[in-house]
């Protein structure tokens, strides 16, 4: 009797300390044979600091991408200084768990080490200097993980809405040549690695046309391009579903695969990046309307819209190679601090208690039923 009581207590304690994830099948297994299911993970998961998120990753995802640790400012903080520890641990984690590993991102104007485009006097460097720096950076990183990283976001966010090349130090110095330099170096460093162009706002017609042109230019130059990463930072009212699908089809028609590379969906009112966000109480209330929890009425719309997007990915599964969520659980998403700090957001596939959102349960059941 005494023994029984002790084991009951032990079981209760284990139940309290282990993740209480609702019993559902694995999301990645449900889409096996169609596309991989990825998550952006950061060092907290890799270093075992978030065991509940870690359990979700191991159960539901078969692909991971580095949320931050492979970016230039962390990996290559000074010209002759690289920092590999976090990225090494990230790649080890993926291998230990038999996951497809995606590298993000080799060349990006944001989170770029401050030295990268400048000389000692703070002036932009000459094109040949930048070209060599890109070659060195890309070669060093891609070679280090040769045969271990399946594919790289080679350049990130190089085109703005409307289709112009993004105005950045990179483009100021090299025009769009920096794109081709990066692709060439990445392929030379690991000829088997897949190479991707990655951007947000891919529903925009100007961006769509521009990326079609860049894909063609890469091919004309005999350079490898495997896929377009359509980031997929969605909102309740944007993007237009049909325009998003149109871009997916346009890229597929160019003979490349599509990755939904950074999926999340804001449930909160849209704030333009350029908005002057004051913090009057009334303003905060309006922009952060669900500080306790998401009302069912809004959650239902959110779930329906996510299901709509997943249906589109499913319908296009011949062209969609991977669907990656930009994070695991709502409590740990960049969206809680962007475009305004301190909002309570609800953008990911799992909630703050590590429970699957209802649409996840539905799509898993549907995918499994279709297999039987
Ligand atoms: O590591 C420091 C920490 O030491 C410091 O105490 C803390 C204070 O704010 O900042 C920490 O760094 C933050 C970093 O994430 C790691 O958490 C940066 O401030 C923060 O700006 C950075 O945000 C990342 C953002 O890229 C940077 O632009 C997000 O986590 C990451 O999700 C986001 O990811 C990008 C993709 O790479 C490209 N597409 C858009 C996507 C969302 O912005």
CSV table of C-alpha atoms and ligand atoms in Angstrom, one decimal:
chain,number,residue,atom,x,y,z
A,1,UNK,CA,0.0,0.0,0.0
A,2,UNK,CA,2.8,2.3,1.1
A,3,UNK,CA,4.7,1.4,-2.2
A,4,UNK,CA,1.6,2.3,-4.2
A,5,UNK,CA,1.3,5.7,-2.6
A,6,UNK,CA,4.9,6.5,-3.3
A,7,UNK,CA,4.7,5.4,-7.0
A,8,UNK,CA,1.5,7.5,-7.3
A,9,UNK,CA,3.4,10.5,-5.9
A,10,UNK,CA,6.3,9.8,-8.2
A,11,UNK,CA,4.0,9.6,-11.2
A,12,UNK,CA,2.3,12.8,-10.2
A,13,UNK,CA,5.6,14.6,-9.9
A,14,UNK,CA,6.8,13.3,-13.3
A,15,UNK,CA,3.6,14.5,-14.8
A,16,UNK,CA,4.1,18.0,-13.3
A,17,UNK,CA,7.7,18.3,-14.5
A,18,UNK,CA,7.4,16.9,-18.0
A,19,UNK,CA,5.7,18.6,-20.9
A,20,UNK,CA,1.9,18.0,-20.9
A,21,UNK,CA,1.6,17.9,-24.6
A,22,UNK,CA,-1.8,17.0,-25.9
A,23,UNK,CA,-1.7,13.5,-27.3
A,24,UNK,CA,-1.5,13.9,-31.1
A,25,UNK,CA,0.4,12.3,-33.8
A,26,UNK,CA,3.6,13.8,-35.2
A,27,UNK,CA,3.1,16.7,-37.6
A,28,UNK,CA,6.1,15.9,-39.7
A,29,UNK,CA,5.1,12.2,-39.9
A,30,UNK,CA,1.7,13.2,-41.2
A,31,UNK,CA,3.4,15.1,-44.1
A,32,UNK,CA,6.0,12.5,-44.8
A,33,UNK,CA,6.6,12.0,-48.5
A,34,UNK,CA,5.2,15.5,-49.2
A,35,UNK,CA,7.3,18.1,-47.5
A,36,UNK,CA,9.5,18.4,-44.4
A,37,UNK,CA,8.3,20.3,-41.4
A,38,UNK,CA,10.8,22.7,-40.0
A,39,UNK,CA,11.2,25.0,-37.0
A,40,UNK,CA,13.6,27.8,-36.5
A,41,UNK,CA,15.4,27.1,-33.2
A,42,UNK,CA,17.8,29.2,-31.2
A,43,UNK,CA,20.5,28.4,-28.7
A,44,UNK,CA,18.0,28.0,-25.8
A,45,UNK,CA,16.6,24.8,-27.3
A,46,UNK,CA,20.0,23.6,-28.5
A,47,UNK,CA,21.5,24.1,-25.0
A,48,UNK,CA,18.6,22.3,-23.3
A,49,UNK,CA,17.2,25.4,-21.5
A,50,UNK,CA,13.7,24.9,-22.9
A,51,UNK,CA,12.9,21.2,-22.5
A,52,UNK,CA,9.2,21.5,-23.4
A,53,UNK,CA,10.0,23.2,-26.7
A,54,UNK,CA,12.8,20.7,-27.2
A,55,UNK,CA,10.3,17.8,-26.9
A,56,UNK,CA,8.0,19.4,-29.4
A,57,UNK,CA,10.8,19.9,-31.9
A,58,UNK,CA,11.8,16.2,-31.5
A,59,UNK,CA,8.3,15.0,-31.9
A,60,UNK,CA,6.8,17.2,-34.6
A,61,UNK,CA,9.7,18.6,-36.8
A,62,UNK,CA,12.2,16.9,-39.0
A,63,UNK,CA,14.0,20.0,-40.2
A,64,UNK,CA,15.6,22.8,-38.3
A,65,UNK,CA,17.0,26.2,-39.3
A,66,UNK,CA,19.2,28.5,-37.2
A,67,UNK,CA,17.1,31.4,-36.0
A,68,UNK,CA,20.1,33.6,-35.3
A,69,UNK,CA,23.4,31.8,-34.6
A,70,UNK,CA,24.6,31.6,-38.2
A,71,UNK,CA,24.1,35.2,-39.0
A,72,UNK,CA,27.1,37.3,-39.9
A,73,UNK,CA,27.3,39.5,-36.8
A,74,UNK,CA,27.5,36.4,-34.6
A,75,UNK,CA,29.6,34.1,-36.7
A,76,UNK,CA,32.0,36.6,-38.2
A,77,UNK,CA,32.2,39.6,-35.8
A,78,UNK,CA,35.6,40.9,-37.1
A,79,UNK,CA,37.5,40.4,-40.3
A,80,UNK,CA,39.8,37.7,-38.9
A,81,UNK,CA,37.6,36.4,-36.2
A,82,UNK,CA,34.9,33.7,-36.5
A,83,UNK,CA,32.7,32.3,-33.7
A,84,UNK,CA,31.5,28.8,-34.5
A,85,UNK,CA,30.5,27.4,-31.1
A,86,UNK,CA,26.7,28.1,-31.3
A,87,UNK,CA,26.4,27.0,-34.9
A,88,UNK,CA,28.5,23.9,-34.2
A,89,UNK,CA,26.1,23.0,-31.4
A,90,UNK,CA,23.1,23.7,-33.6
A,91,UNK,CA,24.4,21.4,-36.4
A,92,UNK,CA,25.2,18.7,-33.8
A,93,UNK,CA,21.7,18.9,-32.4
A,94,UNK,CA,20.2,18.4,-35.9
A,95,UNK,CA,22.4,15.4,-36.6
A,96,UNK,CA,21.8,13.8,-33.2
A,97,UNK,CA,18.0,14.0,-33.9
A,98,UNK,CA,18.2,12.9,-37.6
A,99,UNK,CA,16.9,16.3,-38.8
A,100,UNK,CA,17.4,18.1,-42.1
A,101,UNK,CA,19.6,21.1,-41.2
A,102,UNK,CA,19.2,24.4,-43.0
A,103,UNK,CA,21.7,27.3,-42.8
A,104,UNK,CA,20.4,30.8,-42.4
A,105,UNK,CA,21.7,33.1,-43.8
A,106,UNK,CA,25.0,33.8,-45.6
A,107,UNK,CA,24.5,37.3,-46.9
A,108,UNK,CA,22.0,39.7,-45.4
A,109,UNK,CA,22.1,43.5,-45.0
A,110,UNK,CA,20.6,43.1,-41.5
A,111,UNK,CA,22.5,41.6,-38.6
A,112,UNK,CA,25.6,41.9,-40.7
A,113,UNK,CA,28.8,42.5,-38.8
A,114,UNK,CA,29.5,46.2,-38.8
A,115,UNK,CA,32.9,45.9,-40.4
A,116,UNK,CA,31.8,43.9,-43.4
A,117,UNK,CA,31.2,46.7,-46.0
A,118,UNK,CA,33.6,49.4,-44.6
A,119,UNK,CA,37.3,50.3,-44.5
A,120,UNK,CA,39.3,51.6,-41.6
A,121,UNK,CA,38.1,55.2,-42.3
A,122,UNK,CA,34.4,54.1,-42.2
A,123,UNK,CA,34.1,54.4,-46.0
A,124,UNK,CA,32.4,51.8,-48.2
A,125,UNK,CA,35.0,49.5,-49.6
A,126,UNK,CA,35.7,49.0,-53.3
A,127,UNK,CA,33.7,46.3,-55.1
A,128,UNK,CA,36.7,44.0,-55.4
A,129,UNK,CA,37.3,44.2,-51.6
A,130,UNK,CA,33.7,43.4,-50.8
A,131,UNK,CA,33.7,40.6,-53.4
A,132,UNK,CA,36.6,39.0,-51.7
A,133,UNK,CA,35.1,39.4,-48.2
A,134,UNK,CA,31.9,37.7,-49.4
A,135,UNK,CA,33.9,34.8,-51.0
A,136,UNK,CA,35.9,34.4,-47.7
A,137,UNK,CA,32.9,34.5,-45.5
A,138,UNK,CA,30.7,32.2,-47.5
A,139,UNK,CA,33.5,29.7,-48.2
A,140,UNK,CA,34.6,29.5,-44.6
A,141,UNK,CA,31.1,28.9,-43.3
A,142,UNK,CA,29.8,26.6,-46.0
A,143,UNK,CA,33.0,24.5,-46.0
A,144,UNK,CA,32.9,24.0,-42.2
A,145,UNK,CA,29.5,22.3,-42.5
A,146,UNK,CA,30.0,20.7,-45.8
A,147,UNK,CA,27.9,17.5,-46.2
A,148,UNK,CA,26.0,18.3,-42.9
A,149,UNK,CA,23.9,21.4,-43.8
A,150,UNK,CA,21.4,20.4,-46.5
A,151,UNK,CA,20.8,23.9,-47.9
A,152,UNK,CA,21.6,27.5,-47.3
A,153,UNK,CA,19.6,30.8,-47.5
A,154,UNK,CA,22.4,32.3,-49.6
A,155,UNK,CA,21.1,35.8,-49.8
A,156,UNK,CA,18.2,37.1,-47.7
A,157,UNK,CA,15.8,40.0,-48.4
A,158,UNK,CA,17.6,41.5,-51.4
A,159,UNK,CA,14.5,42.9,-53.2
A,160,UNK,CA,12.0,45.5,-51.9
A,161,UNK,CA,8.3,45.9,-52.5
A,162,UNK,CA,7.9,47.0,-56.1
A,163,UNK,CA,10.8,44.9,-57.2
A,164,UNK,CA,13.8,47.2,-56.9
A,165,UNK,CA,17.1,45.8,-55.6
A,166,UNK,CA,17.2,46.7,-51.9
A,167,UNK,CA,19.3,49.8,-51.2
A,168,UNK,CA,22.0,48.6,-48.8
A,169,UNK,CA,25.8,48.9,-48.4
A,170,UNK,CA,26.0,45.6,-50.4
A,171,UNK,CA,24.1,46.9,-53.4
A,172,UNK,CA,25.6,50.3,-53.2
A,173,UNK,CA,29.1,48.8,-53.7
A,174,UNK,CA,28.3,45.9,-56.0
A,175,UNK,CA,24.9,46.4,-57.5
A,176,UNK,CA,23.3,43.0,-57.7
A,177,UNK,CA,26.6,41.3,-58.4
A,178,UNK,CA,26.9,40.4,-54.7
A,179,UNK,CA,24.1,37.9,-55.2
A,180,UNK,CA,25.9,36.0,-57.9
A,181,UNK,CA,29.2,36.2,-56.0
A,182,UNK,CA,27.6,34.6,-52.9
A,183,UNK,CA,25.9,31.8,-54.9
A,184,UNK,CA,29.1,31.0,-56.8
A,185,UNK,CA,31.2,30.8,-53.6
A,186,UNK,CA,28.6,28.7,-51.8
A,187,UNK,CA,28.4,26.2,-54.6
A,188,UNK,CA,32.2,26.0,-54.8
A,189,UNK,CA,32.4,25.3,-51.1
A,190,UNK,CA,29.9,22.5,-51.0
A,191,UNK,CA,28.7,21.4,-54.5
A,192,UNK,CA,26.0,19.1,-52.9
A,193,UNK,CA,24.4,21.8,-50.8
A,194,UNK,CA,21.1,23.2,-51.9
A,195,UNK,CA,21.1,27.0,-52.4
A,196,UNK,CA,18.1,29.3,-51.8
A,197,UNK,CA,17.0,32.9,-52.3
A,198,UNK,CA,14.9,33.9,-49.3
A,199,UNK,CA,12.5,36.9,-48.8
A,200,UNK,CA,9.3,38.2,-47.1
A,201,UNK,CA,6.3,39.9,-48.8
A,202,UNK,CA,6.5,37.4,-51.6
A,203,UNK,CA,2.9,38.0,-52.5
A,204,UNK,CA,4.0,41.4,-53.9
A,205,UNK,CA,3.9,41.4,-57.7
A,206,UNK,CA,7.0,43.5,-58.1
A,207,UNK,CA,9.0,41.1,-55.8
A,208,UNK,CA,7.6,38.1,-57.6
A,209,UNK,CA,8.7,39.4,-61.0
A,210,UNK,CA,12.1,40.4,-59.7
A,211,UNK,CA,12.8,37.0,-58.2
A,212,UNK,CA,11.7,35.3,-61.4
A,213,UNK,CA,14.3,37.5,-63.2
A,214,UNK,CA,17.0,36.7,-60.6
A,215,UNK,CA,16.3,32.9,-60.9
A,216,UNK,CA,16.7,33.2,-64.7
A,217,UNK,CA,19.9,35.2,-64.3
A,218,UNK,CA,21.4,32.7,-61.9
A,219,UNK,CA,20.6,30.0,-64.4
A,220,UNK,CA,21.9,32.0,-67.4
A,221,UNK,CA,25.2,32.3,-65.5
A,222,UNK,CA,25.3,28.5,-64.9
A,223,UNK,CA,24.9,29.0,-61.1
A,224,UNK,CA,23.0,26.6,-58.9
A,225,UNK,CA,19.7,27.7,-57.5
A,226,UNK,CA,17.4,25.1,-55.9
A,227,UNK,CA,14.6,27.0,-54.3
A,228,UNK,CA,12.9,30.2,-53.3
A,229,UNK,CA,12.2,30.7,-49.6
A,230,UNK,CA,8.9,32.4,-49.3
A,231,UNK,CA,9.2,33.5,-45.7
A,232,UNK,CA,5.5,33.6,-44.8
A,233,UNK,CA,5.3,36.1,-42.0
A,234,UNK,CA,1.5,36.3,-42.3
A,235,UNK,CA,-1.2,38.4,-40.7
A,236,UNK,CA,-4.9,38.1,-40.3
A,237,UNK,CA,-5.5,40.4,-43.3
A,238,UNK,CA,-2.3,40.0,-45.3
A,239,UNK,CA,-1.2,38.7,-47.6
A,240,UNK,CA,-3.9,38.1,-50.1
A,241,UNK,CA,-4.1,34.3,-50.4
A,242,UNK,CA,-4.5,34.3,-54.1
A,243,UNK,CA,-1.4,36.6,-54.7
A,244,UNK,CA,0.7,34.4,-52.4
A,245,UNK,CA,-0.3,31.3,-54.3
A,246,UNK,CA,0.4,33.1,-57.6
A,247,UNK,CA,4.0,33.7,-56.5
A,248,UNK,CA,4.4,30.1,-55.4
A,249,UNK,CA,3.2,29.0,-58.9
A,250,UNK,CA,5.4,31.5,-60.7
A,251,UNK,CA,8.6,30.3,-58.9
A,252,UNK,CA,7.6,26.6,-59.5
A,253,UNK,CA,7.1,27.4,-63.2
A,254,UNK,CA,10.8,28.5,-63.2
A,255,UNK,CA,11.8,25.0,-62.3
A,256,UNK,CA,12.8,25.7,-58.7
A,257,UNK,CA,11.3,24.3,-55.5
A,258,UNK,CA,9.5,26.5,-53.0
A,259,UNK,CA,10.2,26.6,-49.2
A,260,UNK,CA,7.8,28.2,-46.9
A,261,UNK,CA,10.7,29.2,-44.9
A,262,UNK,CA,9.6,31.4,-42.0
A,263,UNK,CA,5.9,30.7,-41.2
A,264,UNK,CA,4.1,32.5,-38.5
A,265,UNK,CA,0.8,34.5,-38.4
A,266,UNK,CA,0.3,37.6,-36.3
A,267,UNK,CA,-3.1,37.6,-34.5
A,268,UNK,CA,-2.8,41.3,-33.6
A,269,UNK,CA,-3.6,44.5,-35.3
A,270,UNK,CA,-1.1,45.4,-38.1
A,271,UNK,CA,1.4,48.1,-37.3
A,272,UNK,CA,3.3,49.6,-40.2
A,273,UNK,CA,7.1,49.4,-39.7
A,274,UNK,CA,7.3,53.1,-40.1
A,275,UNK,CA,4.5,53.9,-37.6
A,276,UNK,CA,5.4,56.2,-34.8
A,277,UNK,CA,4.4,54.0,-31.9
A,278,UNK,CA,3.8,56.1,-28.8
A,279,UNK,CA,3.0,54.3,-25.6
A,280,UNK,CA,-0.1,56.1,-24.3
A,281,UNK,CA,-2.3,53.7,-22.4
A,282,UNK,CA,-5.1,53.9,-24.9
A,283,UNK,CA,-2.7,53.3,-27.8
A,284,UNK,CA,-1.1,50.3,-26.1
A,285,UNK,CA,-4.6,48.8,-25.4
A,286,UNK,CA,-5.5,49.1,-29.0
A,287,UNK,CA,-2.3,47.5,-30.3
A,288,UNK,CA,-2.0,44.9,-27.6
A,289,UNK,CA,-5.6,43.9,-27.3
A,290,UNK,CA,-5.3,40.4,-25.9
A,291,UNK,CA,-2.8,40.6,-22.9
A,292,UNK,CA,-4.4,37.7,-21.2
A,293,UNK,CA,-5.4,35.3,-23.9
A,294,UNK,CA,-6.7,35.2,-27.5
A,295,UNK,CA,-10.5,35.2,-27.5
A,296,UNK,CA,-12.1,32.2,-29.2
A,297,UNK,CA,-13.6,34.4,-31.9
A,298,UNK,CA,-10.2,35.6,-33.0
A,299,UNK,CA,-8.5,32.2,-32.5
A,300,UNK,CA,-11.1,30.6,-34.8
A,301,UNK,CA,-10.4,33.0,-37.6
A,302,UNK,CA,-6.6,32.5,-37.0
A,303,UNK,CA,-6.9,28.7,-37.1
A,304,UNK,CA,-9.1,28.8,-40.3
A,305,UNK,CA,-6.6,31.1,-42.0
A,306,UNK,CA,-3.6,28.9,-41.1
A,307,UNK,CA,-5.5,25.9,-42.3
A,308,UNK,CA,-6.2,27.7,-45.6
A,309,UNK,CA,-2.5,28.3,-46.1
A,310,UNK,CA,-1.6,24.7,-45.2
A,311,UNK,CA,-4.1,23.5,-47.7
A,312,UNK,CA,-2.4,25.5,-50.4
A,313,UNK,CA,1.0,24.1,-49.4
A,314,UNK,CA,-0.5,20.6,-49.5
A,315,UNK,CA,-2.1,21.2,-52.9
A,316,UNK,CA,1.3,22.3,-54.2
A,317,UNK,CA,3.2,19.6,-52.4
A,318,UNK,CA,4.9,18.6,-55.7
A,319,UNK,CA,6.6,21.9,-55.7
A,320,UNK,CA,6.8,22.7,-51.9
A,321,UNK,CA,9.8,21.0,-50.4
A,322,UNK,CA,9.6,22.3,-46.8
A,323,UNK,CA,7.3,24.2,-44.5
A,324,UNK,CA,9.2,25.8,-41.6
A,325,UNK,CA,7.7,27.6,-38.7
A,326,UNK,CA,9.7,30.6,-37.4
A,327,UNK,CA,9.8,29.3,-33.9
A,328,UNK,CA,8.0,26.6,-31.9
A,329,UNK,CA,5.7,28.1,-29.2
A,330,UNK,CA,4.0,31.5,-28.9
A,331,UNK,CA,5.9,32.5,-25.7
A,332,UNK,CA,9.1,32.5,-27.6
A,333,UNK,CA,8.5,34.3,-30.8
A,334,UNK,CA,10.2,37.3,-32.3
A,335,UNK,CA,6.7,38.6,-32.9
A,336,UNK,CA,6.2,39.4,-29.2
A,337,UNK,CA,8.7,42.2,-29.7
A,338,UNK,CA,8.1,43.3,-33.3
A,339,UNK,CA,7.2,45.7,-34.7
A,340,UNK,CA,6.6,46.9,-31.1
A,341,UNK,CA,8.1,45.6,-27.9
A,342,UNK,CA,6.0,43.9,-25.3
A,343,UNK,CA,2.9,42.8,-27.2
A,344,UNK,CA,1.4,39.4,-26.4
A,345,UNK,CA,1.4,37.6,-29.8
A,346,UNK,CA,-0.1,34.3,-30.8
A,347,UNK,CA,1.7,33.5,-34.1
A,348,UNK,CA,3.0,29.9,-33.9
A,349,UNK,CA,1.8,26.3,-34.2
A,350,UNK,CA,2.0,25.7,-30.4
A,351,UNK,CA,0.7,27.9,-27.7
A,352,UNK,CA,2.4,29.2,-24.5
A,353,UNK,CA,1.5,25.9,-22.7
A,354,UNK,CA,3.1,24.0,-25.5
A,355,UNK,CA,-0.3,22.7,-26.8
A,356,UNK,CA,-1.0,22.4,-30.5
A,357,UNK,CA,-3.3,24.9,-32.0
A,358,UNK,CA,-6.6,23.3,-33.1
A,359,UNK,CA,-5.7,23.5,-36.8
A,360,UNK,CA,-2.6,21.4,-36.3
A,361,UNK,CA,-4.7,18.6,-34.8
A,362,UNK,CA,-7.1,18.9,-37.8
A,363,UNK,CA,-4.4,18.8,-40.5
A,364,UNK,CA,-2.6,15.9,-38.9
A,365,UNK,CA,-5.9,13.9,-38.7
A,366,UNK,CA,-6.8,14.8,-42.3
A,367,UNK,CA,-3.3,13.9,-43.6
A,368,UNK,CA,-3.3,10.6,-41.8
A,369,UNK,CA,-6.8,9.8,-43.0
A,370,UNK,CA,-5.8,10.5,-46.6
A,371,UNK,CA,-3.0,8.0,-46.2
A,372,UNK,CA,-5.4,5.2,-45.1
B,1,LIG,O1,21.4,38.0,-27.9
B,1,LIG,C1,21.0,39.3,-27.5
B,1,LIG,C2,21.0,39.3,-26.0
B,1,LIG,O2,22.3,39.1,-25.5
B,1,LIG,C3,20.4,40.7,-25.5
B,1,LIG,O3,20.3,40.7,-24.1
B,1,LIG,C4,19.0,40.9,-26.1
B,1,LIG,C5,18.5,42.3,-25.8
B,1,LIG,O4,17.5,42.6,-26.7
B,1,LIG,O5,19.1,40.8,-27.5
B,1,LIG,C6,19.6,39.6,-28.0
B,1,LIG,O6,19.7,39.6,-29.3
B,1,LIG,C7,18.4,39.6,-30.0
B,1,LIG,C8,18.5,38.4,-31.0
B,1,LIG,O7,17.3,38.3,-31.8
B,1,LIG,C9,18.6,37.0,-30.2
B,1,LIG,O8,17.5,36.9,-29.4
B,1,LIG,C10,18.3,40.8,-30.9
B,1,LIG,O9,18.1,41.9,-30.0
B,1,LIG,C11,17.1,40.7,-31.8
B,1,LIG,O10,17.1,41.9,-32.6
B,1,LIG,C12,17.2,39.5,-32.6
B,1,LIG,O11,16.0,39.4,-33.4
B,1,LIG,C13,16.1,38.5,-34.4
B,1,LIG,C14,15.8,39.2,-35.8
B,1,LIG,O12,15.8,38.2,-36.8
B,1,LIG,C15,16.9,40.2,-36.0
B,1,LIG,O13,16.7,40.9,-37.2
B,1,LIG,C16,15.0,37.4,-34.2
B,1,LIG,O14,15.3,36.7,-33.0
B,1,LIG,C17,14.8,36.5,-35.4
B,1,LIG,O15,13.7,35.7,-35.3
B,1,LIG,C18,14.7,37.4,-36.7
B,1,LIG,O16,14.6,36.5,-37.8
B,1,LIG,C19,14.4,37.1,-39.1
B,1,LIG,C20,15.1,36.3,-40.1
B,1,LIG,O17,16.4,36.1,-39.8
B,1,LIG,C21,15.0,36.9,-41.5
B,1,LIG,N1,13.6,37.1,-41.8
B,1,LIG,C22,12.8,37.9,-40.8
B,1,LIG,C23,12.9,37.3,-39.5
B,1,LIG,C24,12.1,38.0,-38.4
B,1,LIG,O18,12.7,39.3,-38.3
